[in-house]
mmCIF file of C-alpha atoms in Angstrom:
data_model
loop_
_atom_site.group_PDB
_atom_site.id
_atom_site.type_symbol
_atom_site.label_atom_id
_atom_site.label_comp_id
_atom_site.label_asym_id
_atom_site.label_seq_id
_atom_site.Cartn_x
_atom_site.Cartn_y
_atom_site.Cartn_z
ATOM 1 C CA MET M 119 -69.323 201.696 161.537
ATOM 2 C CA LYS M 120 -65.727 200.449 161.286
ATOM 3 C CA THR M 121 -63.165 202.670 159.580
ATOM 4 C CA SER M 122 -59.700 201.571 158.553
ATOM 5 C CA GLU M 123 -56.763 202.429 160.781
ATOM 6 C CA ILE M 124 -54.857 204.310 158.077
ATOM 7 C CA LEU M 125 -57.803 206.630 157.449
ATOM 8 C CA GLU M 126 -58.242 207.174 161.184
ATOM 9 C CA CYS M 127 -54.548 208.013 161.666
ATOM 10 C CA ILE M 128 -54.493 210.439 158.722
ATOM 11 C CA SER M 129 -57.679 212.059 160.047
ATOM 12 C CA ARG M 130 -56.085 212.587 163.450
ATOM 13 C CA VAL M 131 -53.129 214.341 161.781
ATOM 14 C CA LEU M 132 -55.248 216.462 159.435
ATOM 15 C CA PHE M 133 -57.956 217.586 161.884
ATOM 16 C CA PRO M 134 -56.194 220.625 163.483
ATOM 17 C CA PHE M 135 -54.830 221.797 160.138
ATOM 18 C CA ILE M 136 -58.286 221.792 158.567
ATOM 19 C CA LEU M 137 -59.659 223.783 161.516
ATOM 20 C CA LEU M 138 -56.799 226.289 161.182
ATOM 21 C CA TYR M 139 -57.329 226.593 157.424
ATOM 22 C CA GLY M 140 -61.050 227.222 157.879
ATOM 23 C CA PHE M 141 -60.471 230.018 160.379
ATOM 24 C CA TYR M 142 -57.777 231.475 158.101
ATOM 25 C CA ILE M 143 -60.206 231.562 155.171
ATOM 26 C CA ILE M 144 -62.878 233.229 157.327
ATOM 27 C CA ILE M 145 -60.687 235.861 158.973
ATOM 28 C CA ASN M 146 -58.851 236.839 155.778
ATOM 29 C CA GLY M 147 -62.100 236.963 153.792
ATOM 30 C CA HIS M 148 -61.816 240.690 153.074
ATOM 31 C CA LEU M 149 -58.191 240.478 151.853
ATOM 32 C CA THR M 150 -57.928 237.247 149.851
ATOM 33 C CA PRO M 151 -60.483 235.087 148.017
ATOM 34 C CA GLY M 152 -62.752 233.314 150.469
ATOM 35 C CA GLY M 153 -65.212 234.414 153.094
ATOM 36 C CA GLY M 154 -67.829 233.249 155.515
ATOM 37 C CA PHE M 155 -69.634 230.651 153.431
ATOM 38 C CA GLN M 156 -66.513 228.926 152.123
ATOM 39 C CA GLY M 157 -64.713 228.930 155.467
ATOM 40 C CA GLY M 158 -67.810 227.611 157.200
ATOM 41 C CA ALA M 159 -67.958 224.711 154.764
ATOM 42 C CA ILE M 160 -64.307 223.892 155.552
ATOM 43 C CA LEU M 161 -64.991 223.986 159.323
ATOM 44 C CA ALA M 162 -67.921 221.615 158.821
ATOM 45 C CA THR M 163 -65.575 219.286 156.926
ATOM 46 C CA ALA M 164 -63.254 219.232 159.967
ATOM 47 C CA VAL M 165 -66.118 218.116 162.199
ATOM 48 C CA LEU M 166 -67.139 215.516 159.600
ATOM 49 C CA ILE M 167 -63.590 214.123 159.741
ATOM 50 C CA SER M 168 -63.916 213.805 163.525
ATOM 51 C CA TYR M 169 -66.651 211.221 162.879
ATOM 52 C CA PHE M 170 -63.876 208.976 161.506
ATOM 53 C CA ILE M 171 -61.866 209.383 164.715
ATOM 54 C CA TYR M 172 -64.692 208.877 167.232
ATOM 55 C CA PRO M 173 -67.526 207.072 165.414
ATOM 56 C CA ASP M 174 -69.660 206.502 168.519
ATOM 57 C CA LYS M 175 -69.579 210.015 169.916
ATOM 58 C CA ILE M 176 -73.074 211.513 170.107
ATOM 59 C CA ARG M 177 -73.428 215.244 169.680
ATOM 60 C CA ASP M 178 -76.111 217.338 171.312
ATOM 61 C CA LEU M 179 -78.232 218.394 168.337
ATOM 62 C CA ASN M 180 -80.681 220.542 170.318
ATOM 63 C CA LEU M 181 -77.850 222.747 171.570
ATOM 64 C CA LEU M 182 -76.601 223.198 167.990
ATOM 65 C CA ILE M 183 -80.086 224.141 166.755
ATOM 66 C CA LYS M 184 -80.403 226.739 169.536
ATOM 67 C CA LEU M 185 -76.914 228.082 168.778
ATOM 68 C CA GLU M 186 -77.659 228.460 165.061
ATOM 69 C CA LYS M 187 -80.855 230.401 165.773
ATOM 70 C CA TYR M 188 -79.087 232.749 168.180
ATOM 71 C CA VAL M 189 -76.211 233.370 165.749
ATOM 72 C CA PHE M 190 -78.720 234.179 163.005
ATOM 73 C CA ILE M 191 -80.456 236.694 165.291
ATOM 74 C CA ILE M 192 -77.035 238.231 166.089
ATOM 75 C CA ILE M 193 -76.343 238.576 162.345
ATOM 76 C CA LEU M 194 -79.714 240.287 161.820
ATOM 77 C CA LEU M 195 -79.100 242.733 164.697
ATOM 78 C CA PHE M 196 -75.523 243.424 163.557
ATOM 79 C CA ALA M 197 -76.657 244.102 159.996
ATOM 80 C CA SER M 198 -79.581 246.318 160.969
ATOM 81 C CA ALA M 199 -77.505 248.459 163.361
ATOM 82 C CA SER M 200 -76.993 250.854 160.443
ATOM 83 C CA LEU M 201 -80.641 251.898 160.803
ATOM 84 C CA LEU M 202 -79.619 253.869 163.898
ATOM 85 C CA THR M 203 -76.406 255.449 162.592
ATOM 86 C CA LYS M 204 -77.046 255.937 158.867
ATOM 87 C CA GLY M 205 -80.806 255.668 158.471
ATOM 88 C CA GLU M 206 -80.481 252.845 155.966
ATOM 89 C CA ILE M 207 -80.959 249.186 156.754
ATOM 90 C CA PHE M 208 -78.474 246.400 155.850
ATOM 91 C CA THR M 209 -75.227 248.299 155.211
ATOM 92 C CA SER M 210 -72.115 248.996 157.259
ATOM 93 C CA PHE M 211 -72.935 250.965 160.390
ATOM 94 C CA LEU M 212 -69.736 253.049 160.206
ATOM 95 C CA PRO M 213 -69.916 256.463 158.498
ATOM 96 C CA ILE M 214 -68.830 256.645 154.865
ATOM 97 C CA ASP M 215 -65.749 258.817 155.534
ATOM 98 C CA THR M 216 -64.193 256.561 158.209
ATOM 99 C CA ASN M 217 -60.650 255.254 157.877
ATOM 100 C CA VAL M 218 -60.412 252.228 155.557
ATOM 101 C CA ASN M 219 -58.678 250.067 158.166
ATOM 102 C CA LEU M 220 -61.436 250.717 160.701
ATOM 103 C CA LYS M 221 -64.117 249.766 158.175
ATOM 104 C CA SER M 222 -62.789 246.214 157.909
ATOM 105 C CA VAL M 223 -63.867 245.553 161.532
ATOM 106 C CA PHE M 224 -67.456 245.253 160.328
ATOM 107 C CA LEU M 225 -66.453 242.860 157.523
ATOM 108 C CA VAL M 226 -64.367 240.591 159.781
ATOM 109 C CA ASN M 227 -67.089 240.326 162.429
ATOM 110 C CA LEU M 228 -69.858 239.627 159.929
ATOM 111 C CA ASN M 229 -67.687 237.067 158.116
ATOM 112 C CA LEU M 230 -67.021 235.317 161.439
ATOM 113 C CA PHE M 231 -70.712 235.165 162.375
ATOM 114 C CA ILE M 232 -71.741 233.932 158.905
ATOM 115 C CA GLY M 233 -68.979 231.318 158.983
ATOM 116 C CA ILE M 234 -70.069 229.985 162.385
ATOM 117 C CA LYS M 235 -73.699 229.878 161.278
ATOM 118 C CA VAL M 236 -72.988 228.078 157.986
ATOM 119 C CA SER M 237 -70.698 225.538 159.676
ATOM 120 C CA ILE M 238 -73.309 224.763 162.366
ATOM 121 C CA GLY M 239 -75.949 224.346 159.661
ATOM 122 C CA LEU M 240 -73.860 221.883 157.647
ATOM 123 C CA ILE M 241 -72.848 219.977 160.826
ATOM 124 C CA LEU M 242 -76.563 219.659 161.689
ATOM 125 C CA VAL M 243 -77.380 218.335 158.198
ATOM 126 C CA PHE M 244 -74.892 215.484 158.181
ATOM 127 C CA SER M 245 -75.237 214.732 161.908
ATOM 128 C CA THR M 246 -78.958 214.206 161.309
ATOM 129 C CA PHE M 247 -78.183 211.892 158.395
ATOM 130 C CA ILE M 248 -75.674 209.890 160.480
ATOM 131 C CA GLU M 249 -78.129 209.576 163.388
ATOM 132 C CA GLU M 250 -80.766 208.427 160.912
ATOM 133 C CA GLY M 251 -78.465 205.804 159.401
ATOM 134 C CA LYS M 252 -77.685 204.119 162.729
ATOM 135 C CA MET Z 179 -94.683 212.396 120.099
ATOM 136 C CA ILE Z 180 -96.240 215.859 119.814
ATOM 137 C CA LYS Z 181 -94.952 216.762 123.282
ATOM 138 C CA LYS Z 182 -91.420 215.659 122.429
ATOM 139 C CA SER Z 183 -91.360 217.563 119.153
ATOM 140 C CA MET Z 184 -92.715 220.666 120.873
ATOM 141 C CA LEU Z 185 -90.025 220.385 123.539
ATOM 142 C CA ILE Z 186 -87.286 220.058 120.922
ATOM 143 C CA LEU Z 187 -88.706 223.042 119.035
ATOM 144 C CA MET Z 188 -88.758 225.139 122.211
ATOM 145 C CA LEU Z 189 -85.167 224.217 123.053
ATOM 146 C CA PHE Z 190 -84.094 225.069 119.490
ATOM 147 C CA ILE Z 191 -85.783 228.481 119.660
ATOM 148 C CA LEU Z 192 -84.138 229.109 123.035
ATOM 149 C CA LEU Z 193 -80.742 228.220 121.568
ATOM 150 C CA ILE Z 194 -81.232 230.633 118.647
ATOM 151 C CA ILE Z 195 -82.303 233.445 120.989
ATOM 152 C CA PHE Z 196 -79.331 232.781 123.296
ATOM 153 C CA ILE Z 197 -76.831 232.815 120.400
ATOM 154 C CA ASN Z 198 -78.339 236.026 119.045
ATOM 155 C CA ILE Z 199 -78.187 237.801 122.385
ATOM 156 C CA SER Z 200 -74.661 236.649 123.198
ATOM 157 C CA PHE Z 201 -73.295 237.729 119.807
ATOM 158 C CA HIS Z 202 -75.107 241.029 120.155
ATOM 159 C CA ALA Z 203 -73.708 241.576 123.647
ATOM 160 C CA ILE Z 204 -70.085 241.043 122.625
ATOM 161 C CA ASN Z 205 -70.072 244.136 120.441
ATOM 162 C CA ASN Z 206 -71.533 246.629 122.896
ATOM 163 C CA ILE Z 207 -70.762 245.757 126.508
ATOM 164 C CA ASP Z 208 -71.824 248.241 129.164
ATOM 165 C CA THR Z 209 -68.998 248.341 131.712
ATOM 166 C CA SER Z 210 -70.226 251.214 133.883
ATOM 167 C CA SER Z 211 -71.209 249.134 136.936
ATOM 168 C CA LYS Z 212 -68.036 247.044 136.679
ATOM 169 C CA ASP Z 213 -65.922 250.183 136.606
ATOM 170 C CA TYR Z 214 -67.780 251.615 139.594
ATOM 171 C CA TYR Z 215 -67.118 248.526 141.697
ATOM 172 C CA LEU Z 216 -63.510 248.332 140.506
ATOM 173 C CA TYR Z 217 -62.593 251.885 141.457
ATOM 174 C CA ASN Z 218 -64.797 252.627 144.480
ATOM 175 C CA THR Z 219 -65.108 249.367 146.457
ATOM 176 C CA TYR Z 220 -61.919 249.766 148.481
ATOM 177 C CA SER Z 221 -62.676 253.314 149.579
ATOM 178 C CA ASP Z 222 -66.376 252.596 150.217
ATOM 179 C CA THR Z 223 -66.193 249.363 152.172
ATOM 180 C CA GLY Z 224 -62.533 248.885 153.156
ATOM 181 C CA SER Z 225 -62.343 245.484 151.487
ATOM 182 C CA LYS Z 226 -59.525 244.593 149.110
ATOM 183 C CA ASN Z 227 -61.532 241.586 147.891
ATOM 184 C CA ILE Z 228 -64.302 243.086 145.741
ATOM 185 C CA VAL Z 229 -66.567 240.033 146.113
ATOM 186 C CA THR Z 230 -66.592 240.418 149.907
ATOM 187 C CA GLY Z 231 -67.235 244.131 149.518
ATOM 188 C CA ILE Z 232 -70.274 243.406 147.378
ATOM 189 C CA TYR Z 233 -71.825 240.592 149.413
ATOM 190 C CA LEU Z 234 -71.212 242.138 152.837
ATOM 191 C CA ASP Z 235 -71.869 245.786 152.134
ATOM 192 C CA TYR Z 236 -73.636 246.662 148.874
ATOM 193 C CA ARG Z 237 -75.891 243.593 148.852
ATOM 194 C CA LEU Z 238 -75.980 242.534 152.484
ATOM 195 C CA PHE Z 239 -79.715 241.753 152.309
ATOM 196 C CA ASP Z 240 -78.893 239.125 149.689
ATOM 197 C CA SER Z 241 -76.458 237.226 151.918
ATOM 198 C CA ILE Z 242 -78.792 237.499 154.922
ATOM 199 C CA PHE Z 243 -81.607 235.845 152.985
ATOM 200 C CA GLU Z 244 -79.084 233.262 151.746
ATOM 201 C CA ALA Z 245 -78.244 232.418 155.377
ATOM 202 C CA SER Z 246 -81.955 232.209 156.209
ATOM 203 C CA ILE Z 247 -82.438 229.749 153.322
ATOM 204 C CA LEU Z 248 -79.842 227.490 154.989
ATOM 205 C CA ILE Z 249 -81.619 227.642 158.365
ATOM 206 C CA ILE Z 250 -84.949 226.786 156.678
ATOM 207 C CA ALA Z 251 -83.361 223.815 154.879
ATOM 208 C CA VAL Z 252 -81.830 222.512 158.132
ATOM 209 C CA SER Z 253 -85.143 222.782 159.981
ATOM 210 C CA GLY Z 254 -86.852 220.941 157.117
ATOM 211 C CA ILE Z 255 -84.302 218.103 157.257
ATOM 212 C CA ILE Z 256 -84.687 217.785 161.041
ATOM 213 C CA PHE Z 257 -88.483 217.769 160.688
ATOM 214 C CA MET Z 258 -88.301 214.981 158.083
ATOM 215 C CA SER Z 259 -85.990 212.829 160.218
ATOM 216 C CA LYS Z 260 -88.117 212.919 163.390
ATOM 217 C CA LYS Z 261 -90.105 209.826 164.290
ATOM 218 C CA ASP Z 262 -93.855 210.105 164.662
ATOM 219 C CA ASP Z 263 -93.976 209.842 168.440
ATOM 220 C CA GLU Z 264 -91.267 212.427 169.031
ATOM 221 C CA VAL Z 265 -92.311 216.014 169.578
ATOM 222 C CA LEU Z 266 -90.096 218.697 168.105
#
């Protein structure tokens, strides 16, 4: 696959900014519009752009599959930790009368895990398609 | 011909029902759940963005099953793209 030099140069410039924007969307998901799913899609777009820069680079798909499974298990454990503290499954594990600033720790962590999981899933989808098209 | 006319009739009936319900709903909207989320989300979950408060705290099971749908779709795509002699 041969890409044009202008597109490659613009991709090199834009790549770190797209990564930064994706992490910004994920981490500020509880303050501004955005969140895990949207930020994960933006991170996957950054990796898709890196296919323009290095077309022949082969990624280890088995490692990504393993990583996605483990992150999903971490999300399940993190979400069901409220069974021990509150007695209800799938809510925040902090008590209801905690300080509001402390409560956002749960939201930021869960947003980060969901963002990583969604971005790995989308990377796997188009990496499989690109491998298939070769 | 009969199938097409039946389909058009069904769509027409659906349209009439939809218009009836939407005009009925404009006059008496129940805003109790909207008001609850508007006034209590920040103190309950600590999130200034109400959407995040709903999908990460009130309805966390929903977003967990949404994430599991993505993992199932990815595994299906990888299974389709494998050659016959490769073992997953």
